[in-house]
Amino acid sequence: MDKLQPVVYITRIECFSACHRLHSKLLSDTENKSIFGKCDNPNGHGHNYKVEVTVKGKVDPITGMVMNIHDLKQYIQEAVMTVVDHKNLDQDVPYFEDIVSTTENLAVFIWKSLEEVLPPGMLHKIKIHETEKNVVKYKGEFV
């Protein structure tokens, strides 16, 4: 029998600033205002987001690492930061052209973006702090 190897989780935290407007094209202006309130401001509003990217894997017996944290930082920079930092999510990120730029949808977008550049099976969780009190977690699950 093979010796079992531990699975270890590592998390890299990055921060970015972006603005958006919570507004659905599928709803009337009245419905949008009723559902999203002040977050439906036509001029948008901004956040200083904190995103936590967690990957998992076996500890390499030679390097002692699941993944080089510098490499993880580069993946996040390439797939996330260059796309969303200091951007208007609704106008500058094509993904949100027809998708409401809620933090929930932002978490899914970040997952999909990182899944394209990370080694297969390593991505474990995306956690976004929109504010100190509002946090969203996504683990790539679909129902």
Short mmCIF file of N, CA, C and O in Angstrom, two decimals:
data_model
loop_
_atom_site.label_atom_id
_atom_site.label_comp_id
_atom_site.label_asym_id
_atom_site.label_seq_id
_atom_site.Cartn_x
_atom_site.Cartn_y
_atom_site.Cartn_z
N MET A 1 0.84 -1.18 0.00
CA MET A 1 0.00 0.00 0.00
C MET A 1 0.89 1.24 0.00
O MET A 1 1.88 1.30 0.70
N ASP A 2 0.50 2.24 -0.82
CA ASP A 2 1.23 3.50 -0.87
C ASP A 2 1.07 4.27 0.43
O ASP A 2 0.03 4.22 1.07
N LYS A 3 2.13 5.00 0.77
CA LYS A 3 2.05 5.86 1.94
C LYS A 3 1.17 7.06 1.62
O LYS A 3 1.35 7.72 0.60
N LEU A 4 0.19 7.33 2.48
CA LEU A 4 -0.69 8.47 2.27
C LEU A 4 0.07 9.76 2.48
O LEU A 4 0.91 9.86 3.38
N GLN A 5 -0.23 10.75 1.65
CA GLN A 5 0.42 12.05 1.76
C GLN A 5 -0.60 13.07 2.26
O GLN A 5 -1.76 13.05 1.84
N PRO A 6 -0.17 13.98 3.10
CA PRO A 6 -1.10 14.99 3.59
C PRO A 6 -1.48 15.98 2.48
O PRO A 6 -0.68 16.30 1.61
N VAL A 7 -2.72 16.44 2.54
CA VAL A 7 -3.19 17.51 1.66
C VAL A 7 -3.16 18.79 2.48
O VAL A 7 -3.73 18.86 3.58
N VAL A 8 -2.49 19.79 1.95
CA VAL A 8 -2.31 21.06 2.67
C VAL A 8 -2.95 22.17 1.84
O VAL A 8 -2.89 22.16 0.61
N TYR A 9 -3.53 23.14 2.54
CA TYR A 9 -4.19 24.28 1.90
C TYR A 9 -3.34 25.53 2.12
O TYR A 9 -2.89 25.77 3.24
N ILE A 10 -3.11 26.29 1.06
CA ILE A 10 -2.41 27.56 1.21
C ILE A 10 -3.29 28.67 0.62
O ILE A 10 -4.01 28.46 -0.36
N THR A 11 -3.21 29.83 1.25
CA THR A 11 -4.04 30.96 0.84
C THR A 11 -3.18 32.18 0.59
O THR A 11 -2.30 32.49 1.39
N ARG A 12 -3.45 32.84 -0.51
CA ARG A 12 -2.81 34.11 -0.84
C ARG A 12 -3.89 35.18 -0.81
O ARG A 12 -4.98 35.00 -1.36
N ILE A 13 -3.61 36.30 -0.16
CA ILE A 13 -4.56 37.40 -0.04
C ILE A 13 -4.07 38.57 -0.86
O ILE A 13 -2.90 38.96 -0.77
N GLU A 14 -4.96 39.11 -1.68
CA GLU A 14 -4.67 40.30 -2.47
C GLU A 14 -5.82 41.28 -2.29
O GLU A 14 -6.94 40.89 -1.96
N CYS A 15 -5.55 42.55 -2.52
CA CYS A 15 -6.56 43.60 -2.42
C CYS A 15 -6.65 44.35 -3.74
O CYS A 15 -5.65 44.52 -4.42
N PHE A 16 -7.86 44.75 -4.08
CA PHE A 16 -8.04 45.57 -5.27
C PHE A 16 -9.22 46.52 -5.06
O PHE A 16 -10.09 46.29 -4.23
N SER A 17 -9.21 47.60 -5.81
CA SER A 17 -10.29 48.58 -5.78
C SER A 17 -11.01 48.53 -7.12
O SER A 17 -10.38 48.44 -8.17
N ALA A 18 -12.34 48.57 -7.03
CA ALA A 18 -13.15 48.57 -8.26
C ALA A 18 -14.50 49.19 -7.95
O ALA A 18 -14.94 49.22 -6.80
N CYS A 19 -15.14 49.69 -9.00
CA CYS A 19 -16.49 50.21 -8.83
C CYS A 19 -17.45 49.38 -9.67
O CYS A 19 -17.05 48.64 -10.57
N HIS A 20 -18.72 49.50 -9.34
CA HIS A 20 -19.76 48.79 -10.07
C HIS A 20 -21.11 49.39 -9.73
O HIS A 20 -21.24 50.23 -8.83
N ARG A 21 -22.11 48.93 -10.45
CA ARG A 21 -23.50 49.31 -10.18
C ARG A 21 -24.32 48.02 -10.13
O ARG A 21 -24.25 47.22 -11.07
N LEU A 22 -25.06 47.83 -9.08
CA LEU A 22 -25.94 46.67 -9.02
C LEU A 22 -27.23 47.03 -9.76
O LEU A 22 -28.04 47.83 -9.28
N HIS A 23 -27.36 46.45 -10.96
CA HIS A 23 -28.47 46.77 -11.84
C HIS A 23 -28.65 45.62 -12.82
O HIS A 23 -27.70 45.23 -13.51
N SER A 24 -29.84 45.08 -12.87
CA SER A 24 -30.13 43.98 -13.79
C SER A 24 -30.89 44.50 -15.00
O SER A 24 -31.92 45.17 -14.87
N LYS A 25 -30.41 44.14 -16.19
CA LYS A 25 -31.09 44.51 -17.43
C LYS A 25 -32.44 43.80 -17.55
O LYS A 25 -33.27 44.20 -18.36
N LEU A 26 -32.65 42.77 -16.76
CA LEU A 26 -33.89 41.99 -16.81
C LEU A 26 -34.99 42.58 -15.93
O LEU A 26 -36.11 42.08 -15.92
N LEU A 27 -34.66 43.65 -15.19
CA LEU A 27 -35.61 44.29 -14.30
C LEU A 27 -35.86 45.73 -14.73
O LEU A 27 -35.01 46.35 -15.37
N SER A 28 -37.00 46.26 -14.34
CA SER A 28 -37.30 47.67 -14.61
C SER A 28 -36.46 48.54 -13.67
O SER A 28 -35.91 48.05 -12.67
N ASP A 29 -36.39 49.83 -13.97
CA ASP A 29 -35.67 50.75 -13.08
C ASP A 29 -36.27 50.74 -11.69
O ASP A 29 -35.55 50.77 -10.69
N THR A 30 -37.59 50.66 -11.62
CA THR A 30 -38.27 50.63 -10.32
C THR A 30 -37.91 49.37 -9.54
O THR A 30 -37.62 49.42 -8.34
N GLU A 31 -37.91 48.23 -10.23
CA GLU A 31 -37.55 46.96 -9.57
C GLU A 31 -36.09 46.98 -9.11
O GLU A 31 -35.78 46.53 -8.01
N ASN A 32 -35.20 47.49 -9.97
CA ASN A 32 -33.79 47.58 -9.59
C ASN A 32 -33.61 48.43 -8.34
O ASN A 32 -32.89 48.06 -7.43
N LYS A 33 -34.27 49.58 -8.32
CA LYS A 33 -34.16 50.49 -7.17
C LYS A 33 -34.70 49.81 -5.91
O LYS A 33 -34.11 49.94 -4.83
N SER A 34 -35.79 49.08 -6.06
CA SER A 34 -36.40 48.39 -4.92
C SER A 34 -35.49 47.29 -4.37
O SER A 34 -35.36 47.13 -3.16
N ILE A 35 -34.85 46.54 -5.25
CA ILE A 35 -34.00 45.41 -4.84
C ILE A 35 -32.62 45.88 -4.38
O ILE A 35 -32.13 45.45 -3.34
N PHE A 36 -31.99 46.75 -5.16
CA PHE A 36 -30.59 47.10 -4.91
C PHE A 36 -30.40 48.41 -4.13
O PHE A 36 -29.29 48.71 -3.70
N GLY A 37 -31.45 49.21 -4.00
CA GLY A 37 -31.38 50.44 -3.22
C GLY A 37 -30.28 51.37 -3.72
O GLY A 37 -30.11 51.57 -4.92
N LYS A 38 -29.51 51.92 -2.78
CA LYS A 38 -28.47 52.89 -3.14
C LYS A 38 -27.36 52.28 -4.00
O LYS A 38 -26.62 53.00 -4.67
N CYS A 39 -27.26 50.95 -4.01
CA CYS A 39 -26.23 50.30 -4.84
C CYS A 39 -26.59 50.30 -6.32
O CYS A 39 -25.80 49.88 -7.16
N ASP A 40 -27.81 50.79 -6.64
CA ASP A 40 -28.24 50.94 -8.02
C ASP A 40 -27.96 52.36 -8.54
O ASP A 40 -28.47 52.76 -9.58
N ASN A 41 -27.13 53.10 -7.85
CA ASN A 41 -26.77 54.45 -8.26
C ASN A 41 -26.26 54.43 -9.71
O ASN A 41 -25.31 53.69 -10.01
N PRO A 42 -26.86 55.20 -10.61
CA PRO A 42 -26.42 55.19 -12.02
C PRO A 42 -24.92 55.49 -12.20
O PRO A 42 -24.32 55.06 -13.18
N ASN A 43 -24.33 56.23 -11.27
CA ASN A 43 -22.90 56.53 -11.36
C ASN A 43 -22.03 55.46 -10.70
O ASN A 43 -20.82 55.57 -10.71
N GLY A 44 -22.66 54.45 -10.12
CA GLY A 44 -21.92 53.37 -9.48
C GLY A 44 -21.43 53.74 -8.09
O GLY A 44 -21.70 54.81 -7.58
N HIS A 45 -20.72 52.81 -7.50
CA HIS A 45 -20.09 52.99 -6.20
C HIS A 45 -18.89 52.05 -6.14
O HIS A 45 -18.80 51.11 -6.92
N GLY A 46 -17.98 52.31 -5.23
CA GLY A 46 -16.75 51.52 -5.22
C GLY A 46 -16.52 50.76 -3.93
O GLY A 46 -17.15 51.03 -2.90
N HIS A 47 -15.60 49.80 -4.01
CA HIS A 47 -15.19 48.99 -2.87
C HIS A 47 -13.69 48.78 -2.92
O HIS A 47 -13.08 48.75 -4.00
N ASN A 48 -13.12 48.59 -1.76
CA ASN A 48 -11.76 48.08 -1.63
C ASN A 48 -11.91 46.62 -1.23
O ASN A 48 -12.13 46.30 -0.06
N TYR A 49 -11.86 45.75 -2.23
CA TYR A 49 -12.08 44.33 -2.02
C TYR A 49 -10.82 43.65 -1.49
O TYR A 49 -9.71 44.03 -1.85
N LYS A 50 -11.02 42.64 -0.67
CA LYS A 50 -9.93 41.74 -0.27
C LYS A 50 -10.32 40.36 -0.77
O LYS A 50 -11.41 39.87 -0.46
N VAL A 51 -9.48 39.75 -1.58
CA VAL A 51 -9.77 38.42 -2.11
C VAL A 51 -8.74 37.43 -1.57
O VAL A 51 -7.54 37.71 -1.56
N GLU A 52 -9.25 36.30 -1.10
CA GLU A 52 -8.41 35.21 -0.60
C GLU A 52 -8.55 34.05 -1.57
O GLU A 52 -9.65 33.58 -1.83
N VAL A 53 -7.43 33.60 -2.10
CA VAL A 53 -7.41 32.47 -3.03
C VAL A 53 -6.73 31.31 -2.32
O VAL A 53 -5.57 31.41 -1.93
N THR A 54 -7.48 30.21 -2.16
CA THR A 54 -6.94 29.04 -1.48
C THR A 54 -6.77 27.91 -2.48
O THR A 54 -7.70 27.59 -3.23
N VAL A 55 -5.58 27.34 -2.49
CA VAL A 55 -5.30 26.16 -3.31
C VAL A 55 -4.95 25.01 -2.37
O VAL A 55 -4.61 25.21 -1.21
N LYS A 56 -5.07 23.80 -2.90
CA LYS A 56 -4.75 22.63 -2.09
C LYS A 56 -3.94 21.64 -2.90
O LYS A 56 -4.00 21.63 -4.14
N GLY A 57 -3.19 20.83 -2.19
CA GLY A 57 -2.42 19.80 -2.88
C GLY A 57 -1.50 19.08 -1.92
O GLY A 57 -1.45 19.37 -0.73
N LYS A 58 -0.80 18.13 -2.49
CA LYS A 58 0.19 17.38 -1.72
C LYS A 58 1.45 18.22 -1.56
O LYS A 58 1.81 18.99 -2.45
N VAL A 59 2.12 18.04 -0.45
CA VAL A 59 3.38 18.73 -0.22
C VAL A 59 4.47 18.01 -1.03
O VAL A 59 4.67 16.80 -0.87
N ASP A 60 5.13 18.74 -1.89
CA ASP A 60 6.20 18.17 -2.69
C ASP A 60 7.35 17.76 -1.77
O ASP A 60 7.83 18.59 -0.98
N PRO A 61 7.80 16.51 -1.84
CA PRO A 61 8.85 16.06 -0.91
C PRO A 61 10.20 16.74 -1.13
O PRO A 61 11.03 16.80 -0.23
N ILE A 62 10.41 17.31 -2.30
CA ILE A 62 11.68 17.97 -2.60
C ILE A 62 11.66 19.43 -2.17
O ILE A 62 12.58 19.91 -1.50
N THR A 63 10.59 20.16 -2.57
CA THR A 63 10.52 21.60 -2.25
C THR A 63 9.87 21.88 -0.90
O THR A 63 10.05 22.96 -0.34
N GLY A 64 9.07 20.93 -0.42
CA GLY A 64 8.33 21.15 0.83
C GLY A 64 7.13 22.06 0.65
O GLY A 64 6.55 22.52 1.62
N MET A 65 6.75 22.32 -0.60
CA MET A 65 5.64 23.24 -0.88
C MET A 65 4.52 22.55 -1.65
O MET A 65 4.77 21.62 -2.42
N VAL A 66 3.31 23.05 -1.44
CA VAL A 66 2.18 22.66 -2.28
C VAL A 66 2.33 23.37 -3.62
O VAL A 66 2.16 22.79 -4.68
N MET A 67 2.66 24.66 -3.53
CA MET A 67 2.89 25.50 -4.71
C MET A 67 3.78 26.65 -4.24
O MET A 67 3.63 27.13 -3.12
N ASN A 68 4.66 27.07 -5.09
CA ASN A 68 5.46 28.23 -4.76
C ASN A 68 4.54 29.43 -4.64
O ASN A 68 3.78 29.75 -5.56
N ILE A 69 4.54 30.08 -3.48
CA ILE A 69 3.62 31.20 -3.24
C ILE A 69 3.84 32.33 -4.24
O ILE A 69 2.90 33.04 -4.61
N HIS A 70 5.07 32.48 -4.72
CA HIS A 70 5.35 33.48 -5.77
C HIS A 70 4.59 33.14 -7.05
O HIS A 70 4.05 34.02 -7.71
N ASP A 71 4.54 31.85 -7.39
CA ASP A 71 3.79 31.43 -8.58
C ASP A 71 2.31 31.71 -8.40
O ASP A 71 1.64 32.19 -9.33
N LEU A 72 1.77 31.43 -7.20
CA LEU A 72 0.37 31.71 -6.93
C LEU A 72 0.09 33.20 -7.08
O LEU A 72 -0.91 33.60 -7.67
N LYS A 73 0.99 34.01 -6.55
CA LYS A 73 0.84 35.47 -6.68
C LYS A 73 0.78 35.87 -8.15
O LYS A 73 -0.03 36.71 -8.55
N GLN A 74 1.63 35.28 -8.97
CA GLN A 74 1.66 35.60 -10.41
C GLN A 74 0.37 35.17 -11.10
O GLN A 74 -0.15 35.89 -11.95
N TYR A 75 -0.14 33.99 -10.75
CA TYR A 75 -1.41 33.53 -11.33
C TYR A 75 -2.54 34.51 -11.00
O TYR A 75 -3.35 34.85 -11.86
N ILE A 76 -2.59 34.95 -9.74
CA ILE A 76 -3.63 35.89 -9.32
C ILE A 76 -3.46 37.23 -10.04
O ILE A 76 -4.44 37.83 -10.50
N GLN A 77 -2.24 37.67 -10.16
CA GLN A 77 -1.96 38.93 -10.85
C GLN A 77 -2.46 38.87 -12.29
O GLN A 77 -3.15 39.77 -12.77
N GLU A 78 -2.11 37.79 -12.97
CA GLU A 78 -2.46 37.63 -14.38
C GLU A 78 -3.96 37.47 -14.60
O GLU A 78 -4.55 38.13 -15.46
N ALA A 79 -4.60 36.60 -13.82
CA ALA A 79 -5.99 36.25 -14.08
C ALA A 79 -7.01 37.17 -13.41
O ALA A 79 -8.15 37.25 -13.85
N VAL A 80 -6.59 37.87 -12.35
CA VAL A 80 -7.55 38.66 -11.58
C VAL A 80 -7.16 40.13 -11.52
O VAL A 80 -7.91 40.99 -11.99
N MET A 81 -6.02 40.42 -10.94
CA MET A 81 -5.68 41.81 -10.63
C MET A 81 -5.62 42.69 -11.87
O MET A 81 -6.15 43.81 -11.86
N THR A 82 -4.99 42.23 -12.93
CA THR A 82 -4.89 43.07 -14.13
C THR A 82 -6.26 43.30 -14.76
O THR A 82 -6.45 44.28 -15.47
N VAL A 83 -7.21 42.42 -14.47
CA VAL A 83 -8.54 42.52 -15.08
C VAL A 83 -9.47 43.43 -14.27
O VAL A 83 -10.28 44.16 -14.84
N VAL A 84 -9.36 43.39 -12.92
CA VAL A 84 -10.37 44.09 -12.10
C VAL A 84 -9.85 45.28 -11.30
O VAL A 84 -10.64 46.14 -10.90
N ASP A 85 -8.55 45.35 -11.03
CA ASP A 85 -8.06 46.41 -10.15
C ASP A 85 -8.18 47.78 -10.80
O ASP A 85 -7.74 47.99 -11.94
N HIS A 86 -8.78 48.71 -10.07
CA HIS A 86 -9.03 50.08 -10.54
C HIS A 86 -9.83 50.09 -11.84
O HIS A 86 -9.55 50.87 -12.75
N LYS A 87 -10.84 49.22 -11.90
CA LYS A 87 -11.71 49.12 -13.08
C LYS A 87 -13.16 49.32 -12.67
O LYS A 87 -13.54 49.17 -11.51
N ASN A 88 -13.97 49.65 -13.66
CA ASN A 88 -15.41 49.63 -13.51
C ASN A 88 -15.83 48.24 -13.96
O ASN A 88 -15.74 47.92 -15.15
N LEU A 89 -16.27 47.41 -13.04
CA LEU A 89 -16.57 46.02 -13.37
C LEU A 89 -17.59 45.90 -14.49
O LEU A 89 -17.45 45.05 -15.38
N ASP A 90 -18.60 46.76 -14.46
CA ASP A 90 -19.67 46.68 -15.45
C ASP A 90 -19.24 47.13 -16.85
O ASP A 90 -19.74 46.63 -17.85
N GLN A 91 -18.31 48.05 -16.92
CA GLN A 91 -17.91 48.61 -18.21
C GLN A 91 -16.60 48.06 -18.73
O GLN A 91 -16.39 48.02 -19.95
N ASP A 92 -15.70 47.64 -17.83
CA ASP A 92 -14.36 47.22 -18.25
C ASP A 92 -14.14 45.72 -18.28
O ASP A 92 -13.13 45.25 -18.81
N VAL A 93 -15.04 44.95 -17.69
CA VAL A 93 -14.88 43.49 -17.62
C VAL A 93 -16.01 42.84 -18.43
O VAL A 93 -17.16 42.83 -17.98
N PRO A 94 -15.72 42.32 -19.61
CA PRO A 94 -16.76 41.78 -20.48
C PRO A 94 -17.67 40.74 -19.81
O PRO A 94 -18.85 40.64 -20.15
N TYR A 95 -17.16 39.98 -18.86
CA TYR A 95 -17.96 38.97 -18.16
C TYR A 95 -19.24 39.56 -17.57
O TYR A 95 -20.27 38.91 -17.52
N PHE A 96 -19.16 40.81 -17.13
CA PHE A 96 -20.30 41.44 -16.46
C PHE A 96 -21.20 42.25 -17.40
O PHE A 96 -22.07 42.98 -16.94
N GLU A 97 -21.04 42.07 -18.69
CA GLU A 97 -21.89 42.78 -19.64
C GLU A 97 -23.37 42.45 -19.42
O GLU A 97 -24.22 43.34 -19.47
N ASP A 98 -23.66 41.18 -19.18
CA ASP A 98 -25.04 40.75 -18.98
C ASP A 98 -25.26 40.05 -17.64
O ASP A 98 -26.28 39.40 -17.43
N ILE A 99 -24.28 40.15 -16.74
CA ILE A 99 -24.36 39.53 -15.42
C ILE A 99 -24.22 40.63 -14.37
O ILE A 99 -23.31 41.46 -14.46
N VAL A 100 -25.12 40.64 -13.41
CA VAL A 100 -25.07 41.65 -12.36
C VAL A 100 -23.78 41.46 -11.56
O VAL A 100 -23.45 40.34 -11.14
N SER A 101 -23.05 42.54 -11.34
CA SER A 101 -21.72 42.47 -10.72
C SER A 101 -21.78 42.41 -9.19
O SER A 101 -21.08 43.13 -8.49
N THR A 102 -22.60 41.48 -8.68
CA THR A 102 -22.64 41.24 -7.24
C THR A 102 -21.32 40.58 -6.81
O THR A 102 -20.58 40.04 -7.64
N THR A 103 -21.08 40.58 -5.53
CA THR A 103 -19.88 39.91 -5.04
C THR A 103 -19.97 38.41 -5.28
O THR A 103 -18.95 37.76 -5.52
N GLU A 104 -21.16 37.85 -5.24
CA GLU A 104 -21.34 36.44 -5.55
C GLU A 104 -20.87 36.13 -6.97
O GLU A 104 -20.10 35.19 -7.20
N ASN A 105 -21.31 36.96 -7.92
CA ASN A 105 -20.90 36.74 -9.31
C ASN A 105 -19.42 37.07 -9.52
O ASN A 105 -18.76 36.45 -10.36
N LEU A 106 -18.90 38.00 -8.77
CA LEU A 106 -17.47 38.31 -8.84
C LEU A 106 -16.65 37.10 -8.38
O LEU A 106 -15.63 36.76 -8.98
N ALA A 107 -17.11 36.42 -7.34
CA ALA A 107 -16.41 35.22 -6.85
C ALA A 107 -16.39 34.13 -7.91
O ALA A 107 -15.36 33.48 -8.13
N VAL A 108 -17.51 33.95 -8.60
CA VAL A 108 -17.58 32.95 -9.67
C VAL A 108 -16.65 33.34 -10.82
O VAL A 108 -15.91 32.50 -11.36
N PHE A 109 -16.64 34.63 -11.17
CA PHE A 109 -15.75 35.11 -12.23
C PHE A 109 -14.28 34.86 -11.88
O PHE A 109 -13.50 34.38 -12.71
N ILE A 110 -13.90 35.17 -10.64
CA ILE A 110 -12.51 34.96 -10.22
C ILE A 110 -12.17 33.48 -10.25
O ILE A 110 -11.09 33.08 -10.70
N TRP A 111 -13.08 32.63 -9.79
CA TRP A 111 -12.86 31.17 -9.84
C TRP A 111 -12.59 30.73 -11.28
O TRP A 111 -11.60 30.05 -11.55
N LYS A 112 -13.50 31.11 -12.18
CA LYS A 112 -13.36 30.70 -13.59
C LYS A 112 -12.05 31.21 -14.19
O LYS A 112 -11.38 30.50 -14.95
N SER A 113 -11.66 32.43 -13.86
CA SER A 113 -10.44 33.02 -14.39
C SER A 113 -9.21 32.29 -13.89
O SER A 113 -8.27 32.01 -14.66
N LEU A 114 -9.19 31.97 -12.60
CA LEU A 114 -8.04 31.26 -12.03
C LEU A 114 -7.98 29.80 -12.48
O LEU A 114 -6.89 29.25 -12.66
N GLU A 115 -9.13 29.20 -12.66
CA GLU A 115 -9.18 27.81 -13.11
C GLU A 115 -8.48 27.63 -14.46
O GLU A 115 -7.93 26.58 -14.74
N GLU A 116 -8.49 28.69 -15.26
CA GLU A 116 -7.85 28.63 -16.58
C GLU A 116 -6.33 28.66 -16.50
O GLU A 116 -5.66 28.21 -17.43
N VAL A 117 -5.76 29.19 -15.42
CA VAL A 117 -4.30 29.33 -15.35
C VAL A 117 -3.64 28.44 -14.30
O VAL A 117 -2.45 28.13 -14.43
N LEU A 118 -4.37 28.02 -13.29
CA LEU A 118 -3.79 27.17 -12.24
C LEU A 118 -3.70 25.73 -12.71
O LEU A 118 -4.49 25.29 -13.55
N PRO A 119 -2.77 24.97 -12.14
CA PRO A 119 -2.75 23.53 -12.44
C PRO A 119 -4.10 22.89 -12.07
O PRO A 119 -4.70 23.27 -11.07
N PRO A 120 -4.57 21.94 -12.86
CA PRO A 120 -5.89 21.34 -12.64
C PRO A 120 -6.04 20.76 -11.24
O PRO A 120 -5.13 20.13 -10.71
N GLY A 121 -7.22 21.00 -10.66
CA GLY A 121 -7.56 20.41 -9.37
C GLY A 121 -6.99 21.10 -8.14
O GLY A 121 -7.26 20.67 -7.03
N MET A 122 -6.22 22.15 -8.32
CA MET A 122 -5.59 22.81 -7.17
C MET A 122 -6.47 23.87 -6.51
O MET A 122 -6.38 24.09 -5.32
N LEU A 123 -7.31 24.54 -7.28
CA LEU A 123 -8.12 25.63 -6.74
C LEU A 123 -9.13 25.05 -5.75
O LEU A 123 -9.87 24.12 -6.07
N HIS A 124 -9.18 25.61 -4.55
CA HIS A 124 -10.08 25.10 -3.51
C HIS A 124 -11.19 26.09 -3.16
O HIS A 124 -12.34 25.71 -3.04
N LYS A 125 -10.83 27.37 -2.98
CA LYS A 125 -11.84 28.33 -2.52
C LYS A 125 -11.45 29.75 -2.87
O LYS A 125 -10.27 30.12 -2.83
N ILE A 126 -12.47 30.54 -3.19
CA ILE A 126 -12.34 31.98 -3.36
C ILE A 126 -13.16 32.61 -2.24
O ILE A 126 -14.32 32.25 -2.04
N LYS A 127 -12.55 33.55 -1.53
CA LYS A 127 -13.27 34.26 -0.47
C LYS A 127 -13.05 35.75 -0.71
O LYS A 127 -11.90 36.20 -0.79
N ILE A 128 -14.15 36.49 -0.84
CA ILE A 128 -14.06 37.92 -1.11
C ILE A 128 -14.70 38.69 0.03
O ILE A 128 -15.85 38.44 0.38
N HIS A 129 -13.94 39.64 0.55
CA HIS A 129 -14.45 40.58 1.54
C HIS A 129 -14.81 41.85 0.76
O HIS A 129 -13.92 42.58 0.32
N GLU A 130 -16.10 42.07 0.59
CA GLU A 130 -16.55 43.29 -0.08
C GLU A 130 -16.45 44.48 0.89
O GLU A 130 -16.07 45.58 0.51
N THR A 131 -16.83 44.21 2.12
CA THR A 131 -16.69 45.17 3.23
C THR A 131 -16.22 44.36 4.44
O THR A 131 -16.07 43.13 4.35
N GLU A 132 -16.03 45.01 5.55
CA GLU A 132 -15.66 44.29 6.77
C GLU A 132 -16.76 43.33 7.21
O GLU A 132 -16.49 42.33 7.87
N LYS A 133 -18.00 43.63 6.83
CA LYS A 133 -19.13 42.84 7.28
C LYS A 133 -19.73 41.92 6.23
O LYS A 133 -20.53 41.04 6.55
N ASN A 134 -19.38 42.11 4.96
CA ASN A 134 -19.95 41.31 3.87
C ASN A 134 -18.87 40.48 3.20
O ASN A 134 -17.95 41.02 2.58
N VAL A 135 -19.01 39.16 3.33
CA VAL A 135 -18.01 38.22 2.81
C VAL A 135 -18.72 37.13 2.00
O VAL A 135 -19.76 36.63 2.41
N VAL A 136 -18.13 36.77 0.87
CA VAL A 136 -18.67 35.73 0.00
C VAL A 136 -17.60 34.66 -0.19
O VAL A 136 -16.43 34.98 -0.42
N LYS A 137 -18.01 33.39 -0.12
CA LYS A 137 -17.11 32.26 -0.38
C LYS A 137 -17.66 31.46 -1.55
O LYS A 137 -18.87 31.28 -1.67
N TYR A 138 -16.77 30.96 -2.40
CA TYR A 138 -17.17 30.11 -3.51
C TYR A 138 -16.15 29.00 -3.68
O TYR A 138 -14.94 29.26 -3.67
N LYS A 139 -16.66 27.76 -3.83
CA LYS A 139 -15.78 26.60 -3.97
C LYS A 139 -15.97 25.86 -5.30
O LYS A 139 -15.68 24.68 -5.40
N GLY A 140 -16.51 26.56 -6.30
CA GLY A 140 -16.62 25.95 -7.63
C GLY A 140 -17.77 24.98 -7.78
O GLY A 140 -17.80 24.21 -8.74
N GLU A 141 -18.72 25.02 -6.86
CA GLU A 141 -19.83 24.07 -6.91
C GLU A 141 -20.96 24.58 -7.80
O GLU A 141 -21.22 25.78 -7.87
N PHE A 142 -21.62 23.63 -8.46
CA PHE A 142 -22.79 23.93 -9.27
C PHE A 142 -23.92 22.98 -8.87
O PHE A 142 -23.66 21.84 -8.50
N VAL A 143 -25.15 23.46 -8.95
CA VAL A 143 -26.31 22.61 -8.65
C VAL A 143 -27.29 22.65 -9.80
O VAL A 143 -27.29 23.55 -10.60
#
